[in-house]
Amino acid sequence: MTAPAGNGDAGSRTAGPLSLIADPTFRKLWLIGVLMGAMRWLEMLAVGIWVYDLTDSPVLVALMTMLRLLPMALFGSFTGVIADRLDRKLLLVLSLSLMAGAAGVLALSAWAGTLTIWQVGLGAFLSGLGWSTDLPVRRTILGESVGHDRLGPAMSMDSASNNATRMVGPIAGGGLYAAIGMAGTYAVAATFYFVAVVLALLVVYRVADKEPRPFALFREIAEGFAYLRRSRALLGHLGITIIVNLFAFPYASMAPVVGRETFEIDPVRIGLLLTVEGAGAFAGAMLIAFLTFPNRFRRVYLLGSVLFVCCILAFSVVTSYTAALLILAVGGFGIAGFASMQSAIMFSEAPPEIRSRLMGILSVCIGAGPLGILHVGWLASLIGGSQALTVIALEGLVAIAVLVWRVPELRR
């Protein structure tokens, strides 16, 4: 069993981030994550602007983001069990191919002038289906390839690159949408997903020997949940994941709405709101990669989550675009603490034989986001985008306080 992050001499570290650069397997998996993240944010922002311009409906904007996240909630546990049984490299290639194909078909539909909201929603769902494999497949391969000594730096660097895509993806999405419309945006996404497929085919990954046993999908899912019930600390960890995805990350789906309603800005400057948040998250994740040791994983995770939610609350009440940019940049440091440690904690404490299953359950918790998106979209339709963000941020802070009170292991 892998040693828990906070036990024994876990405060020491034998290898840092720079040793990962020379690892060809890490480089390919890391670059695949960069491409996936950039295209995810590019598509999400372009779709949000397109839907809001077409319908003036915050609910439909939120629905598009919800459809992208829904597969995590629906299929995360199943994906984790399947990833424990099948070749993870094959699953990675298939999921990336699905995302490339969906974007390509939508590009052709937009070019032909026949693109409809239901097609965009279906495309978002299929892209989310591919994305739902990231934790139990790509990140698990990445963690296994670098070993326990480099796990913290590897996950932090992967998080840093993902957050860097939040700098490029949103502003590129706004710029591409303004310049070449939805057809060009989807064409770019399809091209980069195809490059990711090629990189996945080049990954060298040896399938670990597995003990032969009958395949029992629901029993194996139950085994994963049974393990979690014996670990209050991991249950609390998953609780924080659910809260942040319910009450913090949904703010991104409201960026087009707040940008139009509160700041009255164009698509490029709407994209810049998410870009500066990504810049802060990138800087924070790189700092964590060099400075954070395993015995600090939980502290960084909790404090980062609280900082992020507090910044969403501050963002919701300002009327200055410049102040909003500064607040979201600070919030990015909170995202870095949350996202870097989210996978590292689960991976380091999970027994290897059920690791993908627990990462799949983590995906389900991340998949709570669609409920938060529906919640904030419904609130925005009643009281406006900024006021809706105020409500969900306050709800999130209260929920974190209650969870930390009930699960004191989160503070240790």
Coordinates of C-alpha atoms in Angstrom, one line a residue:
M1 CA 0.0 0.0 0.0
T2 CA 1.3 3.5 -0.8
A3 CA 2.4 5.4 2.2
P4 CA -0.1 8.1 3.3
A5 CA 1.0 11.6 2.5
G6 CA 1.3 12.8 6.1
N7 CA 3.0 9.7 7.7
G8 CA 6.5 8.9 8.7
D9 CA 9.2 10.8 6.9
A10 CA 6.8 12.1 4.3
G11 CA 8.0 15.6 5.0
S12 CA 11.1 14.9 2.9
R13 CA 11.4 14.7 -0.8
T14 CA 14.1 13.1 -2.9
A15 CA 13.2 14.5 -6.4
G16 CA 11.9 17.8 -7.5
P17 CA 10.1 19.2 -10.5
L18 CA 13.2 19.7 -12.6
S19 CA 13.8 15.9 -12.7
L20 CA 10.5 15.5 -14.5
I21 CA 11.5 17.5 -17.5
A22 CA 13.9 14.7 -18.7
D23 CA 11.1 12.0 -18.4
P24 CA 9.7 11.5 -21.9
T25 CA 6.5 9.7 -20.6
F26 CA 5.8 12.6 -18.2
R27 CA 6.4 15.2 -21.0
K28 CA 3.9 13.5 -23.4
L29 CA 1.2 13.1 -20.7
W30 CA 1.8 16.6 -19.5
L31 CA 1.5 18.0 -23.0
I32 CA -1.8 16.1 -23.6
G33 CA -3.1 17.7 -20.4
V34 CA -2.1 21.1 -21.7
L35 CA -3.9 20.5 -25.0
M36 CA -7.1 19.1 -23.3
G37 CA -7.2 22.0 -20.9
A38 CA -6.7 24.7 -23.4
M39 CA -9.4 23.3 -25.7
R40 CA -11.8 22.8 -22.9
W41 CA -11.6 26.5 -21.9
L42 CA -11.6 27.7 -25.5
E43 CA -14.8 25.8 -26.3
M44 CA -16.5 26.6 -23.0
L45 CA -16.1 30.4 -23.3
A46 CA -16.9 30.5 -27.1
V47 CA -20.0 28.3 -26.5
G48 CA -21.1 30.5 -23.6
I49 CA -20.8 33.7 -25.6
W50 CA -22.6 32.2 -28.6
V51 CA -25.5 30.9 -26.6
Y52 CA -25.9 34.1 -24.6
D53 CA -25.8 36.2 -27.8
L54 CA -28.4 33.9 -29.4
T55 CA -30.8 33.6 -26.5
D56 CA -30.1 36.2 -23.8
S57 CA -30.6 33.3 -21.3
P58 CA -28.2 32.8 -18.4
V59 CA -29.9 29.4 -17.8
L60 CA -29.0 28.1 -21.2
V61 CA -25.4 29.4 -20.8
A62 CA -25.2 27.5 -17.5
L63 CA -26.8 24.4 -19.1
M64 CA -24.0 24.2 -21.7
T65 CA -21.4 24.1 -19.0
M66 CA -23.5 21.6 -17.0
L67 CA -23.6 19.2 -20.0
R68 CA -19.8 19.3 -20.2
L69 CA -19.4 18.3 -16.6
L70 CA -22.4 15.9 -16.3
P71 CA -20.5 12.8 -17.6
M72 CA -18.1 13.0 -14.6
A73 CA -21.1 12.6 -12.2
L74 CA -22.8 9.9 -14.3
F75 CA -19.8 7.8 -15.4
G76 CA -16.8 8.6 -13.1
S77 CA -17.2 5.5 -10.9
F78 CA -17.7 3.2 -13.9
T79 CA -14.7 4.7 -15.7
G80 CA -12.6 4.1 -12.7
V81 CA -13.5 0.4 -12.5
I82 CA -12.9 0.0 -16.3
A83 CA -9.5 1.8 -16.0
D84 CA -8.5 -0.7 -13.3
R85 CA -9.3 -3.6 -15.8
L86 CA -8.3 -2.4 -19.2
D87 CA -5.3 -0.8 -20.9
R88 CA -5.3 2.8 -19.7
K89 CA -3.3 3.9 -22.8
L90 CA -6.0 2.5 -25.1
L91 CA -8.7 4.3 -23.0
L92 CA -6.8 7.6 -23.3
V93 CA -6.5 7.3 -27.1
L94 CA -10.2 6.5 -27.4
S95 CA -11.3 9.4 -25.2
L96 CA -9.2 11.9 -27.1
S97 CA -10.5 10.6 -30.4
L98 CA -14.0 11.1 -29.2
M99 CA -13.3 14.7 -28.4
A100 CA -11.5 15.3 -31.7
G101 CA -14.4 13.8 -33.7
A102 CA -17.1 15.7 -31.8
A103 CA -15.3 19.1 -32.4
G104 CA -14.7 18.2 -36.0
V105 CA -18.4 17.5 -36.7
L106 CA -19.5 20.7 -35.0
A107 CA -17.0 22.7 -37.0
L108 CA -18.5 21.3 -40.2
S109 CA -22.0 22.1 -39.0
A110 CA -21.1 25.7 -38.1
W111 CA -19.3 26.2 -41.4
A112 CA -22.5 24.9 -43.2
G113 CA -24.6 27.3 -41.2
T114 CA -26.7 24.6 -39.6
L115 CA -25.4 24.7 -36.1
T116 CA -28.1 24.5 -33.4
I117 CA -28.2 24.7 -29.7
W118 CA -29.0 21.0 -29.3
Q119 CA -25.9 20.1 -31.4
V120 CA -23.7 22.4 -29.3
G121 CA -25.1 20.8 -26.1
L122 CA -24.5 17.3 -27.5
G123 CA -21.0 18.2 -28.4
A124 CA -20.4 19.6 -24.9
F125 CA -21.7 16.3 -23.4
L126 CA -19.4 14.2 -25.6
S127 CA -16.4 16.4 -24.9
G128 CA -17.2 16.0 -21.2
L129 CA -17.4 12.2 -21.6
G130 CA -13.8 12.3 -22.9
W131 CA -12.8 14.6 -20.1
S132 CA -14.3 12.3 -17.4
T133 CA -11.5 9.8 -18.1
D134 CA -8.7 12.3 -17.1
L135 CA -8.3 11.4 -13.4
P136 CA -8.7 7.6 -13.6
V137 CA -6.7 7.3 -16.9
R138 CA -4.3 10.1 -17.8
R139 CA -3.5 11.3 -14.3
T140 CA -3.2 7.8 -13.0
I141 CA -0.7 6.8 -15.7
L142 CA 1.2 10.0 -14.9
G143 CA 1.3 9.2 -11.2
E144 CA 2.4 5.6 -11.8
S145 CA 5.1 6.7 -14.3
V146 CA 6.8 9.2 -11.9
G147 CA 6.7 7.2 -8.7
H148 CA 5.8 8.3 -5.1
D149 CA 8.9 10.5 -4.6
R150 CA 8.0 12.8 -7.4
L151 CA 4.2 12.6 -7.0
G152 CA 3.7 16.0 -5.4
P153 CA 5.8 17.9 -8.0
A154 CA 4.3 16.0 -10.9
M155 CA 0.7 16.7 -9.9
S156 CA 1.6 20.3 -9.1
M157 CA 3.3 20.8 -12.5
D158 CA 0.3 19.1 -14.3
S159 CA -2.0 21.4 -12.4
A160 CA 0.2 24.4 -13.3
S161 CA -0.1 23.5 -17.0
N162 CA -3.8 23.0 -16.7
N163 CA -4.1 26.4 -15.0
A164 CA -1.9 27.9 -17.7
T165 CA -4.5 26.8 -20.2
R166 CA -6.9 29.0 -18.3
M167 CA -4.7 31.9 -19.3
V168 CA -4.7 31.0 -23.0
G169 CA -7.9 29.1 -23.6
P170 CA -10.5 31.8 -22.5
I171 CA -8.9 34.7 -24.2
A172 CA -8.2 32.6 -27.3
G173 CA -11.8 31.5 -27.3
G174 CA -13.1 35.0 -27.1
G175 CA -10.7 36.2 -29.8
L176 CA -11.3 33.3 -32.1
Y177 CA -15.1 33.6 -31.7
A178 CA -14.9 37.3 -32.5
A179 CA -12.6 36.8 -35.5
I180 CA -13.7 33.5 -37.1
G181 CA -16.9 32.5 -35.4
M182 CA -17.9 29.0 -34.0
A183 CA -16.7 27.2 -37.1
G184 CA -13.1 28.3 -36.7
T185 CA -13.2 27.8 -32.9
Y186 CA -14.3 24.2 -33.3
A187 CA -11.8 23.6 -36.1
V188 CA -9.0 24.7 -33.9
A189 CA -10.2 22.4 -31.1
A190 CA -10.5 19.4 -33.4
T191 CA -6.9 20.0 -34.7
F192 CA -5.4 20.2 -31.2
Y193 CA -7.4 17.2 -29.9
F194 CA -6.0 15.2 -32.9
V195 CA -2.4 16.2 -31.9
A196 CA -3.2 14.9 -28.4
V197 CA -4.3 11.6 -29.9
V198 CA -0.9 11.3 -31.7
L199 CA 0.9 12.0 -28.5
A200 CA -1.1 9.4 -26.6
L201 CA -0.2 6.8 -29.2
L202 CA 3.5 7.6 -28.5
V203 CA 3.3 7.2 -24.8
V204 CA 5.2 4.2 -23.5
Y205 CA 3.2 2.5 -20.8
R206 CA 3.4 -1.0 -19.5
V207 CA 0.2 -2.5 -18.2
A208 CA 0.8 -3.7 -14.7
D209 CA 0.1 -7.4 -14.0
K210 CA -3.3 -7.8 -12.4
E211 CA -4.7 -10.6 -10.4
P212 CA -7.2 -12.5 -12.5
R213 CA -10.7 -12.3 -11.1
P214 CA -14.2 -12.2 -12.5
F215 CA -15.4 -8.8 -13.6
A216 CA -18.1 -7.5 -11.3
L217 CA -18.7 -3.8 -12.0
F218 CA -21.0 -2.9 -9.2
R219 CA -19.1 -5.0 -6.6
E220 CA -15.9 -3.3 -7.5
I221 CA -17.5 0.1 -7.3
A222 CA -18.8 -0.9 -3.8
E223 CA -15.3 -1.9 -2.7
G224 CA -14.0 1.6 -3.5
F225 CA -16.8 3.2 -1.5
A226 CA -16.2 0.7 1.4
Y227 CA -12.5 1.8 1.5
L228 CA -13.6 5.4 1.7
R229 CA -16.0 4.8 4.6
R230 CA -13.0 3.6 6.6
S231 CA -11.1 6.9 6.0
R232 CA -12.6 10.0 7.5
A233 CA -9.8 12.1 6.2
L234 CA -10.4 11.0 2.6
L235 CA -14.2 11.5 3.0
G236 CA -13.5 15.0 4.2
H237 CA -11.2 15.5 1.2
L238 CA -14.0 14.5 -1.1
G239 CA -16.4 16.8 0.8
I240 CA -14.2 19.8 0.0
T241 CA -14.1 18.7 -3.6
I242 CA -17.9 18.6 -3.8
I243 CA -18.3 22.0 -2.1
V244 CA -15.8 23.8 -4.3
N245 CA -17.3 22.3 -7.4
L246 CA -20.9 23.2 -6.2
F247 CA -20.3 26.7 -5.0
A248 CA -17.0 28.1 -6.6
F249 CA -16.2 26.8 -10.0
P250 CA -19.7 27.5 -11.4
Y251 CA -18.7 31.1 -11.4
A252 CA -16.9 30.5 -14.7
S253 CA -20.2 29.7 -16.4
M254 CA -21.4 33.2 -15.4
A255 CA -18.4 35.1 -16.8
P256 CA -20.2 35.9 -20.1
V257 CA -23.3 37.0 -18.1
V258 CA -21.4 39.2 -15.6
G259 CA -19.2 40.6 -18.4
R260 CA -22.2 41.8 -20.3
E261 CA -24.4 42.8 -17.3
T262 CA -22.0 44.4 -14.9
F263 CA -18.9 45.4 -16.9
E264 CA -20.5 45.8 -20.4
I265 CA -17.4 44.4 -22.1
D266 CA -16.6 42.6 -25.3
P267 CA -15.8 38.9 -25.8
V268 CA -12.0 39.4 -25.6
R269 CA -12.2 41.2 -22.2
I270 CA -14.7 38.6 -21.0
G271 CA -12.0 36.0 -21.8
L272 CA -9.4 38.1 -19.9
L273 CA -11.4 37.6 -16.7
L274 CA -10.7 33.9 -16.8
T275 CA -7.2 34.4 -18.2
V276 CA -5.9 36.4 -15.2
E277 CA -7.4 33.8 -12.9
G278 CA -5.4 31.2 -14.8
A279 CA -2.3 33.3 -14.6
G280 CA -2.6 33.4 -10.8
A281 CA -3.3 29.6 -10.7
F282 CA -0.2 28.9 -12.9
A283 CA 2.1 30.9 -10.6
G284 CA 0.6 29.4 -7.5
A285 CA 0.9 25.8 -8.8
M286 CA 4.6 26.3 -9.8
L287 CA 5.3 27.7 -6.3
I288 CA 3.6 24.7 -4.8
A289 CA 5.6 22.3 -7.0
F290 CA 8.9 23.6 -5.6
L291 CA 8.0 24.4 -2.0
T292 CA 5.2 22.0 -0.8
F293 CA 6.1 18.7 0.9
P294 CA 3.7 15.8 1.4
N295 CA 3.0 16.6 5.1
R296 CA 1.5 19.9 3.9
F297 CA -0.8 18.6 1.2
R298 CA -4.0 18.8 3.3
R299 CA -3.2 22.3 4.6
V300 CA -2.5 23.7 1.2
Y301 CA -5.7 22.0 -0.1
L302 CA -7.9 23.5 2.6
L303 CA -6.5 27.0 2.6
G304 CA -6.5 27.2 -1.2
S305 CA -10.2 26.2 -1.3
V306 CA -11.1 28.9 1.2
L307 CA -9.1 31.5 -0.6
F308 CA -10.8 30.7 -3.9
V309 CA -14.3 30.9 -2.5
C310 CA -13.5 34.2 -0.8
C311 CA -12.3 35.7 -4.0
I312 CA -15.4 34.6 -5.8
L313 CA -17.4 36.5 -3.1
A314 CA -15.2 39.6 -3.6
F315 CA -15.5 39.4 -7.4
S316 CA -19.3 39.3 -7.1
V317 CA -19.6 42.6 -5.4
V318 CA -17.1 44.8 -7.3
T319 CA -18.2 47.1 -10.1
S320 CA -14.7 47.9 -11.3
Y321 CA -13.3 45.8 -14.2
T322 CA -9.7 46.4 -13.0
A323 CA -10.6 45.3 -9.4
A324 CA -12.2 42.2 -10.8
L325 CA -9.1 41.3 -12.7
L326 CA -6.9 41.7 -9.6
I327 CA -9.3 39.7 -7.4
L328 CA -9.5 36.8 -9.9
A329 CA -5.7 36.7 -10.2
V330 CA -5.5 36.2 -6.4
G331 CA -8.2 33.6 -6.6
G332 CA -6.0 31.7 -9.0
F333 CA -3.6 31.1 -6.1
G334 CA -6.5 29.5 -4.3
I335 CA -7.3 27.3 -7.3
A336 CA -3.7 26.2 -7.4
G337 CA -3.8 24.9 -3.9
F338 CA -7.1 23.1 -4.5
A339 CA -6.3 21.6 -7.9
S340 CA -2.6 20.6 -7.2
M341 CA -3.4 18.7 -4.1
Q342 CA -6.8 17.2 -5.1
S343 CA -5.3 14.4 -7.1
A344 CA -2.0 14.1 -5.1
I345 CA -3.8 13.4 -1.8
M346 CA -6.1 10.8 -3.3
F347 CA -3.4 9.1 -5.4
S348 CA -0.8 9.0 -2.5
E349 CA -3.3 7.4 0.0
A350 CA -5.0 5.0 -2.3
P351 CA -3.9 1.3 -2.5
P352 CA -2.6 0.6 -6.0
E353 CA -5.1 -2.1 -6.6
I354 CA -8.1 0.3 -6.3
R355 CA -6.4 3.5 -7.2
S356 CA -8.3 4.1 -10.5
R357 CA -11.6 3.3 -8.7
L358 CA -10.9 6.0 -6.1
M359 CA -9.8 8.4 -8.7
G360 CA -13.1 7.6 -10.5
I361 CA -15.0 8.4 -7.3
L362 CA -13.1 11.7 -7.2
S363 CA -14.4 12.4 -10.7
V364 CA -17.9 11.8 -9.5
C365 CA -17.4 14.4 -6.8
I366 CA -16.0 16.9 -9.3
G367 CA -19.1 16.0 -11.4
A368 CA -21.2 17.7 -8.7
G369 CA -20.5 20.9 -10.6
P370 CA -23.5 20.6 -12.9
L371 CA -25.8 21.0 -9.9
G372 CA -24.0 24.1 -8.9
I373 CA -24.1 25.5 -12.5
L374 CA -27.9 24.9 -12.6
H375 CA -28.2 26.6 -9.2
V376 CA -26.2 29.7 -10.2
G377 CA -27.9 29.9 -13.6
W378 CA -31.4 29.8 -11.9
L379 CA -30.3 32.4 -9.4
A380 CA -28.9 34.6 -12.2
S381 CA -32.2 34.5 -14.0
L382 CA -34.0 35.8 -10.9
I383 CA -31.5 38.3 -9.4
G384 CA -28.7 38.8 -11.9
G385 CA -25.3 37.2 -12.5
S386 CA -23.3 39.1 -9.9
Q387 CA -25.9 38.7 -7.1
A388 CA -26.1 35.0 -7.9
L389 CA -22.3 34.6 -7.4
T390 CA -22.6 36.4 -4.0
V391 CA -25.2 33.8 -2.9
I392 CA -23.2 30.7 -4.0
A393 CA -20.0 32.0 -2.5
L394 CA -21.6 32.6 0.9
E395 CA -23.2 29.1 0.7
G396 CA -19.7 27.6 0.0
L397 CA -18.0 29.3 2.9
V398 CA -20.7 28.1 5.3
A399 CA -20.5 24.6 3.9
I400 CA -16.7 24.5 4.3
A401 CA -16.9 25.7 7.9
V402 CA -19.4 23.0 8.8
L403 CA -17.3 20.3 7.2
V404 CA -14.1 21.3 8.9
W405 CA -15.9 21.4 12.2
R406 CA -17.4 17.9 11.6
V407 CA -14.2 16.4 10.2
P408 CA -11.2 17.8 12.2
E409 CA -8.8 15.5 10.3
L410 CA -8.9 18.1 7.5
R411 CA -7.0 20.5 9.7
R412 CA -4.2 18.0 10.5

